[in-house]
């Protein structure tokens, strides 16, 4: 949302006014929403052709992948198998 983007820009050392941020968000979303997604934010900050962007998105994709959890009841254990 607007305030989150404002805080992020201030932390990055590039503070913007509310009007500048509203314009930036509307350009990114096409005026459809008042919030931008993480991926859209990264696109804006790094540029769509950036190699860093590709690495960040690849890393984010890997981080979002989760190993499937086994289904069913857990295996039975005895005292000897405890740590």
mmCIF file of N, CA, C and O in Angstrom, residues 7-82:
data_model
loop_
_atom_site.group_PDB
_atom_site.id
_atom_site.type_symbol
_atom_site.label_atom_id
_atom_site.label_comp_id
_atom_site.label_asym_id
_atom_site.label_seq_id
_atom_site.Cartn_x
_atom_site.Cartn_y
_atom_site.Cartn_z
ATOM 1 N N UNK A 7 7.514 4.113 3.223
ATOM 2 C CA UNK A 7 8.550 3.712 4.192
ATOM 3 C C UNK A 7 9.717 3.032 3.484
ATOM 4 O O UNK A 7 10.877 3.265 3.813
ATOM 5 N N UNK A 8 9.415 2.168 2.510
ATOM 6 C CA UNK A 8 10.472 1.462 1.784
ATOM 7 C C UNK A 8 11.352 2.450 1.028
ATOM 8 O O UNK A 8 12.577 2.352 1.061
ATOM 9 N N UNK A 9 10.743 3.423 0.370
ATOM 10 C CA UNK A 9 11.523 4.411 -0.378
ATOM 11 C C UNK A 9 12.381 5.251 0.568
ATOM 12 O O UNK A 9 13.522 5.576 0.250
ATOM 13 N N UNK A 10 11.858 5.591 1.737
ATOM 14 C CA UNK A 10 12.643 6.350 2.718
ATOM 15 C C UNK A 10 13.827 5.537 3.201
ATOM 16 O O UNK A 10 14.937 6.051 3.329
ATOM 17 N N UNK A 11 13.618 4.236 3.459
ATOM 18 C CA UNK A 11 14.717 3.375 3.909
ATOM 19 C C UNK A 11 15.781 3.214 2.835
ATOM 20 O O UNK A 11 16.955 3.037 3.132
ATOM 21 N N UNK A 12 15.354 3.287 1.572
ATOM 22 C CA UNK A 12 16.305 3.163 0.467
ATOM 23 C C UNK A 12 17.015 4.484 0.182
ATOM 24 O O UNK A 12 17.871 4.555 -0.687
ATOM 25 N N UNK A 13 16.642 5.541 0.905
ATOM 26 C CA UNK A 13 17.293 6.828 0.717
ATOM 27 C C UNK A 13 16.742 7.633 -0.442
ATOM 28 O O UNK A 13 17.410 8.533 -0.945
ATOM 29 N N UNK A 14 15.534 7.305 -0.881
ATOM 30 C CA UNK A 14 14.906 8.034 -1.984
ATOM 31 C C UNK A 14 13.477 8.398 -1.592
ATOM 32 O O UNK A 14 12.520 7.877 -2.153
ATOM 33 N N UNK A 15 13.336 9.288 -0.596
ATOM 34 C CA UNK A 15 11.975 9.625 -0.151
ATOM 35 C C UNK A 15 11.167 10.290 -1.255
ATOM 36 O O UNK A 15 11.710 11.019 -2.087
ATOM 37 N N UNK A 16 9.891 10.000 -1.278
ATOM 38 C CA UNK A 16 8.969 10.555 -2.275
ATOM 39 C C UNK A 16 7.769 11.152 -1.556
ATOM 40 O O UNK A 16 7.428 10.753 -0.455
ATOM 41 N N UNK A 17 7.116 12.095 -2.211
ATOM 42 C CA UNK A 17 5.897 12.670 -1.656
ATOM 43 C C UNK A 17 4.733 11.713 -1.918
ATOM 44 O O UNK A 17 4.836 10.795 -2.739
ATOM 45 N N UNK A 18 3.621 11.965 -1.227
ATOM 46 C CA UNK A 18 2.435 11.129 -1.422
ATOM 47 C C UNK A 18 1.968 11.171 -2.882
ATOM 48 O O UNK A 18 1.598 10.140 -3.443
ATOM 49 N N UNK A 19 2.013 12.346 -3.480
ATOM 50 C CA UNK A 19 1.559 12.471 -4.870
ATOM 51 C C UNK A 19 2.465 11.690 -5.825
ATOM 52 O O UNK A 19 1.990 11.047 -6.760
ATOM 53 N N UNK A 20 3.781 11.743 -5.586
ATOM 54 C CA UNK A 20 4.709 10.983 -6.426
ATOM 55 C C UNK A 20 4.455 9.487 -6.291
ATOM 56 O O UNK A 20 4.475 8.751 -7.277
ATOM 57 N N UNK A 21 4.200 9.058 -5.048
ATOM 58 C CA UNK A 21 3.956 7.636 -4.823
ATOM 59 C C UNK A 21 2.638 7.195 -5.447
ATOM 60 O O UNK A 21 2.556 6.114 -6.040
ATOM 61 N N UNK A 22 1.602 8.017 -5.321
ATOM 62 C CA UNK A 22 0.316 7.681 -5.939
ATOM 63 C C UNK A 22 0.469 7.558 -7.445
ATOM 64 O O UNK A 22 -0.077 6.644 -8.062
ATOM 65 N N UNK A 23 1.242 8.460 -8.049
ATOM 66 C CA UNK A 23 1.469 8.409 -9.490
ATOM 67 C C UNK A 23 2.228 7.139 -9.864
ATOM 68 O O UNK A 23 1.878 6.457 -10.830
ATOM 69 N N UNK A 24 3.268 6.797 -9.082
ATOM 70 C CA UNK A 24 4.059 5.609 -9.350
ATOM 71 C C UNK A 24 3.181 4.353 -9.248
ATOM 72 O O UNK A 24 3.227 3.486 -10.132
ATOM 73 N N UNK A 25 2.365 4.273 -8.215
ATOM 74 C CA UNK A 25 1.508 3.103 -8.029
ATOM 75 C C UNK A 25 0.486 3.006 -9.155
ATOM 76 O O UNK A 25 0.244 1.919 -9.688
ATOM 77 N N UNK A 26 -0.097 4.130 -9.545
ATOM 78 C CA UNK A 26 -1.095 4.079 -10.621
ATOM 79 C C UNK A 26 -0.456 3.700 -11.953
ATOM 80 O O UNK A 26 -1.078 3.017 -12.777
ATOM 81 N N UNK A 27 0.793 4.106 -12.198
ATOM 82 C CA UNK A 27 1.489 3.718 -13.423
ATOM 83 C C UNK A 27 1.754 2.218 -13.445
ATOM 84 O O UNK A 27 1.629 1.563 -14.474
ATOM 85 N N UNK A 28 2.123 1.679 -12.286
ATOM 86 C CA UNK A 28 2.436 0.252 -12.196
ATOM 87 C C UNK A 28 1.176 -0.589 -12.341
ATOM 88 O O UNK A 28 1.165 -1.589 -13.061
ATOM 89 N N UNK A 29 0.094 -0.174 -11.669
ATOM 90 C CA UNK A 29 -1.134 -0.973 -11.671
ATOM 91 C C UNK A 29 -2.089 -0.595 -12.787
ATOM 92 O O UNK A 29 -3.125 -1.233 -12.947
ATOM 93 N N UNK A 30 -1.783 0.443 -13.514
ATOM 94 C CA UNK A 30 -2.683 0.909 -14.558
ATOM 95 C C UNK A 30 -3.916 1.602 -14.004
ATOM 96 O O UNK A 30 -4.937 1.677 -14.656
ATOM 97 N N UNK A 31 -3.813 2.092 -12.767
ATOM 98 C CA UNK A 31 -4.919 2.790 -12.126
ATOM 99 C C UNK A 31 -5.993 1.878 -11.575
ATOM 100 O O UNK A 31 -7.021 2.342 -11.105
ATOM 101 N N UNK A 32 -5.753 0.567 -11.614
ATOM 102 C CA UNK A 32 -6.752 -0.401 -11.170
ATOM 103 C C UNK A 32 -6.745 -0.571 -9.654
ATOM 104 O O UNK A 32 -7.779 -0.781 -9.041
ATOM 105 N N UNK A 33 -5.581 -0.460 -9.039
ATOM 106 C CA UNK A 33 -5.458 -0.744 -7.610
ATOM 107 C C UNK A 33 -4.618 0.322 -6.925
ATOM 108 O O UNK A 33 -3.845 1.024 -7.566
ATOM 109 N N UNK A 34 -4.783 0.409 -5.617
ATOM 110 C CA UNK A 34 -3.966 1.330 -4.822
ATOM 111 C C UNK A 34 -2.811 0.612 -4.143
ATOM 112 O O UNK A 34 -2.092 1.199 -3.346
ATOM 113 N N UNK A 35 -2.649 -0.657 -4.438
ATOM 114 C CA UNK A 35 -1.529 -1.430 -3.898
ATOM 115 C C UNK A 35 -0.790 -2.083 -5.059
ATOM 116 O O UNK A 35 -1.361 -2.353 -6.107
ATOM 117 N N UNK A 36 0.512 -2.333 -4.851
ATOM 118 C CA UNK A 36 1.295 -3.027 -5.875
ATOM 119 C C UNK A 36 1.846 -4.304 -5.270
ATOM 120 O O UNK A 36 2.106 -4.385 -4.066
ATOM 121 N N UNK A 37 2.037 -5.290 -6.102
ATOM 122 C CA UNK A 37 2.582 -6.565 -5.642
ATOM 123 C C UNK A 37 4.096 -6.445 -5.472
ATOM 124 O O UNK A 37 4.733 -5.519 -5.994
ATOM 125 N N UNK A 38 4.654 -7.408 -4.778
ATOM 126 C CA UNK A 38 6.100 -7.436 -4.569
ATOM 127 C C UNK A 38 6.820 -7.506 -5.912
ATOM 128 O O UNK A 38 7.790 -6.785 -6.149
ATOM 129 N N UNK A 39 6.349 -8.358 -6.805
ATOM 130 C CA UNK A 39 7.010 -8.517 -8.102
ATOM 131 C C UNK A 39 6.951 -7.224 -8.907
ATOM 132 O O UNK A 39 7.938 -6.841 -9.531
ATOM 133 N N UNK A 40 5.826 -6.530 -8.862
ATOM 134 C CA UNK A 40 5.731 -5.250 -9.561
ATOM 135 C C UNK A 40 6.693 -4.227 -8.965
ATOM 136 O O UNK A 40 7.316 -3.457 -9.686
ATOM 137 N N UNK A 41 6.820 -4.219 -7.638
ATOM 138 C CA UNK A 41 7.743 -3.303 -6.983
ATOM 139 C C UNK A 41 9.181 -3.570 -7.427
ATOM 140 O O UNK A 41 9.922 -2.648 -7.770
ATOM 141 N N UNK A 42 9.566 -4.840 -7.455
ATOM 142 C CA UNK A 42 10.919 -5.201 -7.882
ATOM 143 C C UNK A 42 11.129 -4.814 -9.340
ATOM 144 O O UNK A 42 12.182 -4.303 -9.706
ATOM 145 N N UNK A 43 10.111 -5.023 -10.180
ATOM 146 C CA UNK A 43 10.211 -4.616 -11.594
ATOM 147 C C UNK A 43 10.465 -3.124 -11.709
ATOM 148 O O UNK A 43 11.288 -2.685 -12.510
ATOM 149 N N UNK A 44 9.751 -2.331 -10.919
ATOM 150 C CA UNK A 44 9.904 -0.883 -10.968
ATOM 151 C C UNK A 44 11.293 -0.478 -10.494
ATOM 152 O O UNK A 44 11.953 0.360 -11.108
ATOM 153 N N UNK A 45 11.764 -1.065 -9.410
ATOM 154 C CA UNK A 45 13.031 -0.661 -8.821
ATOM 155 C C UNK A 45 14.233 -1.118 -9.650
ATOM 156 O O UNK A 45 15.224 -0.410 -9.729
ATOM 157 N N UNK A 46 14.160 -2.291 -10.254
ATOM 158 C CA UNK A 46 15.319 -2.835 -10.959
ATOM 159 C C UNK A 46 15.213 -2.741 -12.476
ATOM 160 O O UNK A 46 16.218 -2.845 -13.168
ATOM 161 N N UNK A 47 14.035 -2.576 -12.982
ATOM 162 C CA UNK A 47 13.843 -2.580 -14.433
ATOM 163 C C UNK A 47 13.597 -3.991 -14.929
ATOM 164 O O UNK A 47 14.159 -4.954 -14.407
ATOM 165 N N UNK A 48 12.762 -4.126 -15.933
ATOM 166 C CA UNK A 48 12.351 -5.448 -16.403
ATOM 167 C C UNK A 48 13.479 -6.234 -17.066
ATOM 168 O O UNK A 48 13.433 -7.451 -17.123
ATOM 169 N N UNK A 49 14.496 -5.552 -17.556
ATOM 170 C CA UNK A 49 15.576 -6.240 -18.268
ATOM 171 C C UNK A 49 16.791 -6.494 -17.378
ATOM 172 O O UNK A 49 17.825 -6.930 -17.860
ATOM 173 N N UNK A 50 16.675 -6.232 -16.097
ATOM 174 C CA UNK A 50 17.803 -6.339 -15.182
ATOM 175 C C UNK A 50 18.161 -7.796 -14.877
ATOM 176 O O UNK A 50 17.297 -8.625 -14.623
ATOM 177 N N UNK A 51 19.451 -8.088 -14.892
ATOM 178 C CA UNK A 51 19.916 -9.424 -14.513
ATOM 179 C C UNK A 51 19.683 -9.658 -13.025
ATOM 180 O O UNK A 51 19.394 -10.785 -12.608
ATOM 181 N N UNK A 52 19.789 -8.605 -12.221
ATOM 182 C CA UNK A 52 19.534 -8.725 -10.785
ATOM 183 C C UNK A 52 18.080 -9.103 -10.560
ATOM 184 O O UNK A 52 17.767 -9.948 -9.727
ATOM 185 N N UNK A 53 17.170 -8.512 -11.327
ATOM 186 C CA UNK A 53 15.753 -8.845 -11.218
ATOM 187 C C UNK A 53 15.538 -10.330 -11.490
ATOM 188 O O UNK A 53 14.813 -11.006 -10.760
ATOM 189 N N UNK A 54 16.173 -10.841 -12.533
ATOM 190 C CA UNK A 54 16.011 -12.257 -12.861
ATOM 191 C C UNK A 54 16.504 -13.137 -11.720
ATOM 192 O O UNK A 54 15.874 -14.140 -11.381
ATOM 193 N N UNK A 55 17.623 -12.761 -11.103
ATOM 194 C CA UNK A 55 18.131 -13.537 -9.977
ATOM 195 C C UNK A 55 17.190 -13.468 -8.773
ATOM 196 O O UNK A 55 16.943 -14.477 -8.121
ATOM 197 N N UNK A 56 16.672 -12.273 -8.478
ATOM 198 C CA UNK A 56 15.756 -12.118 -7.360
ATOM 199 C C UNK A 56 14.506 -12.955 -7.582
ATOM 200 O O UNK A 56 14.054 -13.677 -6.691
ATOM 201 N N UNK A 57 13.942 -12.893 -8.773
ATOM 202 C CA UNK A 57 12.725 -13.652 -9.065
ATOM 203 C C UNK A 57 12.995 -15.152 -9.023
ATOM 204 O O UNK A 57 12.163 -15.931 -8.565
ATOM 205 N N UNK A 58 14.176 -15.569 -9.507
ATOM 206 C CA UNK A 58 14.526 -16.984 -9.435
ATOM 207 C C UNK A 58 14.625 -17.429 -7.980
ATOM 208 O O UNK A 58 14.095 -18.460 -7.588
ATOM 209 N N UNK A 59 15.284 -16.614 -7.156
ATOM 210 C CA UNK A 59 15.419 -16.930 -5.739
ATOM 211 C C UNK A 59 14.052 -16.982 -5.071
ATOM 212 O O UNK A 59 13.758 -17.881 -4.297
ATOM 213 N N UNK A 60 13.188 -16.003 -5.361
ATOM 214 C CA UNK A 60 11.851 -15.966 -4.775
ATOM 215 C C UNK A 60 11.055 -17.197 -5.186
ATOM 216 O O UNK A 60 10.320 -17.756 -4.393
ATOM 217 N N UNK A 61 11.212 -17.622 -6.420
ATOM 218 C CA UNK A 61 10.513 -18.821 -6.879
ATOM 219 C C UNK A 61 10.974 -20.050 -6.137
ATOM 220 O O UNK A 61 10.180 -20.902 -5.753
ATOM 221 N N UNK A 62 12.279 -20.143 -5.914
ATOM 222 C CA UNK A 62 12.819 -21.275 -5.163
ATOM 223 C C UNK A 62 12.350 -21.235 -3.712
ATOM 224 O O UNK A 62 12.057 -22.258 -3.126
ATOM 225 N N UNK A 63 12.267 -20.043 -3.138
ATOM 226 C CA UNK A 63 11.847 -19.920 -1.746
ATOM 227 C C UNK A 63 10.378 -20.273 -1.588
ATOM 228 O O UNK A 63 9.972 -20.775 -0.539
ATOM 229 N N UNK A 64 9.570 -20.033 -2.618
ATOM 230 C CA UNK A 64 8.145 -20.327 -2.535
ATOM 231 C C UNK A 64 7.833 -21.801 -2.739
ATOM 232 O O UNK A 64 6.760 -22.254 -2.382
ATOM 233 N N UNK A 65 8.779 -22.520 -3.341
ATOM 234 C CA UNK A 65 8.563 -23.953 -3.521
ATOM 235 C C UNK A 65 8.667 -24.619 -2.163
ATOM 236 O O UNK A 65 9.563 -24.345 -1.376
ATOM 237 N N UNK A 66 7.746 -25.470 -1.885
ATOM 238 C CA UNK A 66 7.816 -26.171 -0.605
ATOM 239 C C UNK A 66 7.824 -27.666 -0.872
ATOM 240 O O UNK A 66 7.207 -28.149 -1.821
ATOM 241 N N UNK A 67 8.539 -28.370 -0.043
ATOM 242 C CA UNK A 67 8.561 -29.812 -0.172
ATOM 243 C C UNK A 67 7.210 -30.348 0.282
ATOM 244 O O UNK A 67 6.698 -29.936 1.320
ATOM 245 N N UNK A 68 6.636 -31.257 -0.480
ATOM 246 C CA UNK A 68 5.349 -31.786 -0.063
ATOM 247 C C UNK A 68 5.479 -32.526 1.257
ATOM 248 O O UNK A 68 6.419 -33.284 1.472
ATOM 249 N N UNK A 69 4.537 -32.270 2.136
ATOM 250 C CA UNK A 69 4.566 -32.927 3.433
ATOM 251 C C UNK A 69 3.942 -34.304 3.295
ATOM 252 O O UNK A 69 2.967 -34.476 2.565
ATOM 253 N N UNK A 70 4.513 -35.278 3.989
ATOM 254 C CA UNK A 70 3.937 -36.620 3.890
ATOM 255 C C UNK A 70 2.527 -36.634 4.460
ATOM 256 O O UNK A 70 2.221 -35.932 5.417
ATOM 257 N N UNK A 71 1.678 -37.409 3.818
ATOM 258 C CA UNK A 71 0.308 -37.511 4.314
ATOM 259 C C UNK A 71 0.159 -38.776 5.146
ATOM 260 O O UNK A 71 0.966 -39.695 5.066
ATOM 261 N N UNK A 72 -0.866 -38.798 5.921
ATOM 262 C CA UNK A 72 -1.134 -39.957 6.751
ATOM 263 C C UNK A 72 -0.530 -39.805 8.135
ATOM 264 O O UNK A 72 0.133 -38.817 8.457
ATOM 265 N N UNK A 73 -0.742 -40.794 8.956
ATOM 266 C CA UNK A 73 -0.225 -40.717 10.332
ATOM 267 C C UNK A 73 1.298 -40.857 10.354
ATOM 268 O O UNK A 73 1.886 -41.482 9.475
ATOM 269 N N UNK A 74 1.941 -40.273 11.346
ATOM 270 C CA UNK A 74 3.399 -40.405 11.433
ATOM 271 C C UNK A 74 3.781 -41.845 11.769
ATOM 272 O O UNK A 74 2.987 -42.587 12.346
ATOM 273 N N UNK A 75 5.009 -42.244 11.398
ATOM 274 C CA UNK A 75 5.423 -43.617 11.703
ATOM 275 C C UNK A 75 5.550 -43.811 13.211
ATOM 276 O O UNK A 75 5.821 -42.873 13.958
ATOM 277 N N UNK A 76 5.323 -45.043 13.628
ATOM 278 C CA UNK A 76 5.442 -45.328 15.058
ATOM 279 C C UNK A 76 6.911 -45.310 15.458
ATOM 280 O O UNK A 76 7.787 -45.686 14.690
ATOM 281 N N UNK A 77 7.148 -44.836 16.677
ATOM 282 C CA UNK A 77 8.526 -44.752 17.182
ATOM 283 C C UNK A 77 8.591 -45.473 18.509
ATOM 284 O O UNK A 77 7.619 -45.604 19.232
ATOM 285 N N UNK A 78 9.805 -45.882 18.830
ATOM 286 C CA UNK A 78 10.009 -46.495 20.151
ATOM 287 C C UNK A 78 11.046 -45.667 20.908
ATOM 288 O O UNK A 78 11.613 -44.717 20.372
ATOM 289 N N UNK A 79 11.319 -46.013 22.112
ATOM 290 C CA UNK A 79 12.243 -45.273 22.966
ATOM 291 C C UNK A 79 13.632 -45.199 22.337
ATOM 292 O O UNK A 79 14.299 -44.151 22.414
ATOM 293 N N UNK A 80 14.087 -46.221 21.700
ATOM 294 C CA UNK A 80 15.441 -46.268 21.122
ATOM 295 C C UNK A 80 15.605 -45.259 19.981
ATOM 296 O O UNK A 80 16.717 -44.798 19.723
ATOM 297 N N UNK A 81 14.536 -44.897 19.313
ATOM 298 C CA UNK A 81 14.660 -43.987 18.174
ATOM 299 C C UNK A 81 14.627 -42.515 18.588
ATOM 300 O O UNK A 81 14.850 -41.650 17.752
ATOM 301 N N UNK A 82 14.350 -42.226 19.840
ATOM 302 C CA UNK A 82 14.319 -40.849 20.309
ATOM 303 C C UNK A 82 15.721 -40.279 20.451
ATOM 304 O O UNK A 82 16.653 -41.011 20.777
#
